[in-house]
Amino acid sequence: MSLTREDVSYVADLARLEFSDAEVLSLAEDLGAVLDYAETLNKLDTSAVKPTEHVLPVQNVFREDEIKPGLSNEEALSNAPDSEAGCFKVPPVLE
Amino acid sequence: MEYEIVIGMEIHVELQTKSKIFCSCPTEFGQDENTHVCPICLGMPGVLPVLNEKVVEYATMAGLALNCEIAHFSKMDRKNYFYPDLPKAYQTSQFDLPICTGGLVEIEVDGVKKDIGITRIHIEEDAGKLLHESADGSLVDVNRCGVPLIEIVTEPDMRSAEEARVFAEKVRNILEYTGVSDCKMQEGSMRFDVNLSIMEKGAKEYGTRTEMKNLNSFRSLVRAVAYESKRQIIELKKGHRIIQETRKWDDTKGVSSSLRSKEEAHDYRYFPEPDLVPIVLDEAYIEAMKKALPELPEAKKTRYIEEYQLPEYDAGVLTASGVTARFFEETVALYNEPKQISNWLMVEVPPLLKELELSMEEIPLKPTQLAELLELVKDGTISGSIGKKVLSDVFKTGQNPKVIVEKEGLAQMSDTGELEGIIEEIVKNQPKSIEDIKAGNEKAYGFLTGQVMKATKGQANPQVANEIIRKVVAKYL
Ligand SMILES: [Zn+2]
């Protein structure tokens, strides 16, 4: 199982990453090799194994429905690259 | 060719918890931007979300109220997409193992009953709000991020805008009863996404569907369905294919338009949320939630017919909203004339609410006041028509009916002495009426009663007045 350049470009696009043609080519090879290696697992017969829904053997961890103080507006915005009128400011988003 | 409209719905409902789904920030609506936030809902690195137990309870109750199976095992997943209203770049939701599956809601349209299937209900978090108020950018308010939602997904079982409306209203009604949400559409507590396609009547395979998101009133739901179905039929008649897409409904212009997003094929790359552990609910828990459910609209309607001997129509109207039903029951407890109360609630109250632009939730009348008013009408202190005036005054002043009647001097004149004087005077001045009565025209009595009511500004007790009129007239015969 190898990875095509289209596969790499598609995943990169979803992840908002930009690569040059040369990078796409090398990533296709590298990621392809990783996936090929993982493919080894498919040689095992897992027909009798229940799917793993979650990695931790823990369940039902809940909190009470209680309000606790959070951050002030100033604190919340203190690390924002840009802000305006109490809001985070981002490049214009067209509807 | 005859076409059939096929509609499925996704309904997002905000749960009425005090705090958010994974953190302890308040869910309160309408606060200053970015004041109900913390590192968890801001999506800071390294934070650990913990599920609000109330969310599980409410989702379970909603599922039970909509006749769903409650999953013994469900889990949270990450739905990945980039948008500035989602600081984490993923929405925590449920993918393959939702908390509820396989429910149904019975609707009735034009006397025909029909089941609408509920495919699933899952738990998820709301996103933030994008404000387009800045000249050179977009502003993000994270307050709503992490407000708990349930998403109700239906089967494509609806066939008309009317069915869609009745279904949506019924779901709202049921959820309002359960108390899991305030269902305030104007605050976005309940939003509808409509999937719509057209097929030939009787066809087995559905046509290509479009999706319209975030319809936030029943009116826009109906208009959007009407517009979009017409548009698709016209396209099909022209021989065009329907493009599967998300469309935006513009309520002001009354049109839907294509929302061609870059991420055309949605690839959310769901995977299990590693920071949240599975939800495991046993029978005992589900039973306890069942017991915690209040009486639902259908059951209440049946009870109203049996217990209060109300016509089915009245029972339907009164139970169509939890607030009205509660008001009715509280009033009946004080004044045991169900049909009377029903009449006043159905006929007299709605126009007054409309005049003051209030919803039933904001009604200025108290059950104690309505009971007091009906008591005054019943014991003859005031007439029914004065009663309506008093009701209107209660709405506007908030004062109790007895106080209004006294202050405005609205009590009926049952004092025979005073009435006799007025009537003697009237009869003396209406010789024509005496002639008419002598000629056998009984209607003249009605005319005289009218004159008396006019002279007393409607305050004469009609029964007492009638008796006196006959007595006085007899002297002239
Ligand atoms: Zn928070």
PDB file of C-alpha atoms in Angstrom, chain A residues 10-11 13-16 52-56 58-77 79 82-95, chain B residues 17-24 33-34 37 39 42 50-54 56 73 75 82-84 97 131-132 134 136-140 142 248 263 267 269 272-274 276-280:
ATOM      1  CA  TYR A  10      -5.608  16.165   0.188  1.00  0.00           C
ATOM      2  CA  VAL A  11      -4.558  15.469   3.759  1.00  0.00           C
ATOM      3  CA  ASP A  13      -5.152  20.626   2.540  1.00  0.00           C
ATOM      4  CA  LEU A  14      -7.404  19.373   5.343  1.00  0.00           C
ATOM      5  CA  ALA A  15      -4.661  20.167   7.826  1.00  0.00           C
ATOM      6  CA  ARG A  16      -4.065  23.596   6.270  1.00  0.00           C
ATOM      7  CA  THR A  52     -11.501  -1.102  21.008  1.00  0.00           C
ATOM      8  CA  GLU A  53     -13.810   1.827  21.608  1.00  0.00           C
ATOM      9  CA  HIS A  54     -11.473   3.622  23.924  1.00  0.00           C
ATOM     10  CA  VAL A  55      -7.926   3.138  25.053  1.00  0.00           C
ATOM     11  CA  LEU A  56      -8.522   3.678  28.769  1.00  0.00           C
ATOM     12  CA  VAL A  58     -12.111   3.846  32.720  1.00  0.00           C
ATOM     13  CA  GLN A  59     -15.715   4.974  32.374  1.00  0.00           C
ATOM     14  CA  ASN A  60     -18.214   7.547  33.635  1.00  0.00           C
ATOM     15  CA  VAL A  61     -15.962  10.328  34.778  1.00  0.00           C
ATOM     16  CA  PHE A  62     -18.312  13.233  35.345  1.00  0.00           C
ATOM     17  CA  ARG A  63     -18.312  16.599  37.047  1.00  0.00           C
ATOM     18  CA  GLU A  64     -21.167  18.231  38.888  1.00  0.00           C
ATOM     19  CA  ASP A  65     -23.096  20.942  37.095  1.00  0.00           C
ATOM     20  CA  GLU A  66     -21.476  23.786  39.024  1.00  0.00           C
ATOM     21  CA  ILE A  67     -20.336  27.216  37.960  1.00  0.00           C
ATOM     22  CA  LYS A  68     -16.815  28.237  38.855  1.00  0.00           C
ATOM     23  CA  PRO A  69     -15.050  31.481  37.973  1.00  0.00           C
ATOM     24  CA  GLY A  70     -13.122  31.401  34.709  1.00  0.00           C
ATOM     25  CA  LEU A  71     -10.918  34.012  33.114  1.00  0.00           C
ATOM     26  CA  SER A  72     -11.576  37.712  32.874  1.00  0.00           C
ATOM     27  CA  ASN A  73     -11.962  39.180  29.414  1.00  0.00           C
ATOM     28  CA  GLU A  74      -8.496  40.753  29.712  1.00  0.00           C
ATOM     29  CA  GLU A  75      -6.916  37.450  30.744  1.00  0.00           C
ATOM     30  CA  ALA A  76      -8.717  35.592  27.982  1.00  0.00           C
ATOM     31  CA  LEU A  77      -7.439  37.971  25.330  1.00  0.00           C
ATOM     32  CA  ASN A  79      -2.255  36.013  24.427  1.00  0.00           C
ATOM     33  CA  ASP A  82      -5.052  40.627  17.771  1.00  0.00           C
ATOM     34  CA  SER A  83      -8.231  41.682  19.533  1.00  0.00           C
ATOM     35  CA  GLU A  84     -10.952  44.287  19.263  1.00  0.00           C
ATOM     36  CA  ALA A  85     -14.040  45.182  21.303  1.00  0.00           C
ATOM     37  CA  GLY A  86     -13.481  42.366  23.792  1.00  0.00           C
ATOM     38  CA  CYS A  87     -13.174  39.807  21.006  1.00  0.00           C
ATOM     39  CA  PHE A  88     -10.462  37.746  19.386  1.00  0.00           C
ATOM     40  CA  LYS A  89      -9.730  39.230  16.007  1.00  0.00           C
ATOM     41  CA  VAL A  90      -9.009  36.981  13.063  1.00  0.00           C
ATOM     42  CA  PRO A  91      -8.536  37.607   9.356  1.00  0.00           C
ATOM     43  CA  PRO A  92     -11.868  38.371   7.686  1.00  0.00           C
ATOM     44  CA  VAL A  93     -14.077  35.323   7.292  1.00  0.00           C
ATOM     45  CA  LEU A  94     -16.451  35.477   4.383  1.00  0.00           C
ATOM     46  CA  GLU A  95     -19.817  33.877   4.881  1.00  0.00           C
TER      47      GLU A  95
ATOM     48  CA  THR B  17     -27.478  23.296  32.384  1.00  0.00           C
ATOM     49  CA  LYS B  18     -25.933  25.893  34.636  1.00  0.00           C
ATOM     50  CA  SER B  19     -22.387  25.236  33.442  1.00  0.00           C
ATOM     51  CA  LYS B  20     -20.864  24.271  30.121  1.00  0.00           C
ATOM     52  CA  ILE B  21     -20.427  20.710  28.898  1.00  0.00           C
ATOM     53  CA  PHE B  22     -16.725  20.225  29.714  1.00  0.00           C
ATOM     54  CA  CYS B  23     -15.883  23.138  32.007  1.00  0.00           C
ATOM     55  CA  SER B  24     -17.452  25.171  34.821  1.00  0.00           C
ATOM     56  CA  GLU B  33     -18.242  38.909  24.734  1.00  0.00           C
ATOM     57  CA  ASN B  34     -15.603  36.515  26.049  1.00  0.00           C
ATOM     58  CA  VAL B  37     -14.536  31.562  29.223  1.00  0.00           C
ATOM     59  CA  PRO B  39      -8.694  27.639  29.416  1.00  0.00           C
ATOM     60  CA  LEU B  42     -10.826  28.489  24.900  1.00  0.00           C
ATOM     61  CA  VAL B  50     -14.639  16.581  32.149  1.00  0.00           C
ATOM     62  CA  LEU B  51     -18.207  15.782  31.102  1.00  0.00           C
ATOM     63  CA  ASN B  52     -21.031  17.535  32.979  1.00  0.00           C
ATOM     64  CA  GLU B  53     -23.207  14.806  34.550  1.00  0.00           C
ATOM     65  CA  LYS B  54     -26.336  16.887  33.945  1.00  0.00           C
ATOM     66  CA  VAL B  56     -25.900  12.898  30.325  1.00  0.00           C
ATOM     67  CA  PHE B  73     -22.291   2.248  26.091  1.00  0.00           C
ATOM     68  CA  LYS B  75     -18.514   7.617  23.752  1.00  0.00           C
ATOM     69  CA  PHE B  82     -11.191  24.569  10.869  1.00  0.00           C
ATOM     70  CA  TYR B  83     -13.307  27.578  11.534  1.00  0.00           C
ATOM     71  CA  PRO B  84     -12.492  30.535  13.774  1.00  0.00           C
ATOM     72  CA  LEU B  97     -21.953   5.340  19.316  1.00  0.00           C
ATOM     73  CA  LEU B 131     -19.168  38.769  14.518  1.00  0.00           C
ATOM     74  CA  HIS B 132     -18.574  40.628  11.290  1.00  0.00           C
ATOM     75  CA  SER B 134     -14.773  44.972  12.319  1.00  0.00           C
ATOM     76  CA  ASP B 136     -10.539  44.607   8.595  1.00  0.00           C
ATOM     77  CA  GLY B 137     -11.259  41.287  10.244  1.00  0.00           C
ATOM     78  CA  SER B 138     -13.779  39.057  11.958  1.00  0.00           C
ATOM     79  CA  LEU B 139     -14.350  39.054  15.692  1.00  0.00           C
ATOM     80  CA  VAL B 140     -14.782  35.901  17.732  1.00  0.00           C
ATOM     81  CA  VAL B 142     -16.159  32.267  22.666  1.00  0.00           C
ATOM     82  CA  LYS B 248     -28.155  29.295   3.101  1.00  0.00           C
ATOM     83  CA  GLU B 263     -14.291  22.005   1.955  1.00  0.00           C
ATOM     84  CA  ASP B 267     -14.132  15.025   5.707  1.00  0.00           C
ATOM     85  CA  ARG B 269     -11.878  12.639  10.270  1.00  0.00           C
ATOM     86  CA  PRO B 272     -12.499   8.767  19.619  1.00  0.00           C
ATOM     87  CA  GLU B 273     -11.904  11.647  22.024  1.00  0.00           C
ATOM     88  CA  PRO B 274      -8.940  10.414  24.066  1.00  0.00           C
ATOM     89  CA  LEU B 276     -13.044  11.773  27.689  1.00  0.00           C
ATOM     90  CA  VAL B 277     -13.916   8.286  28.820  1.00  0.00           C
ATOM     91  CA  PRO B 278     -16.940   6.259  27.666  1.00  0.00           C
ATOM     92  CA  ILE B 279     -20.408   6.778  29.125  1.00  0.00           C
ATOM     93  CA  VAL B 280     -21.804   3.548  30.517  1.00  0.00           C
TER      94      VAL B 280
END
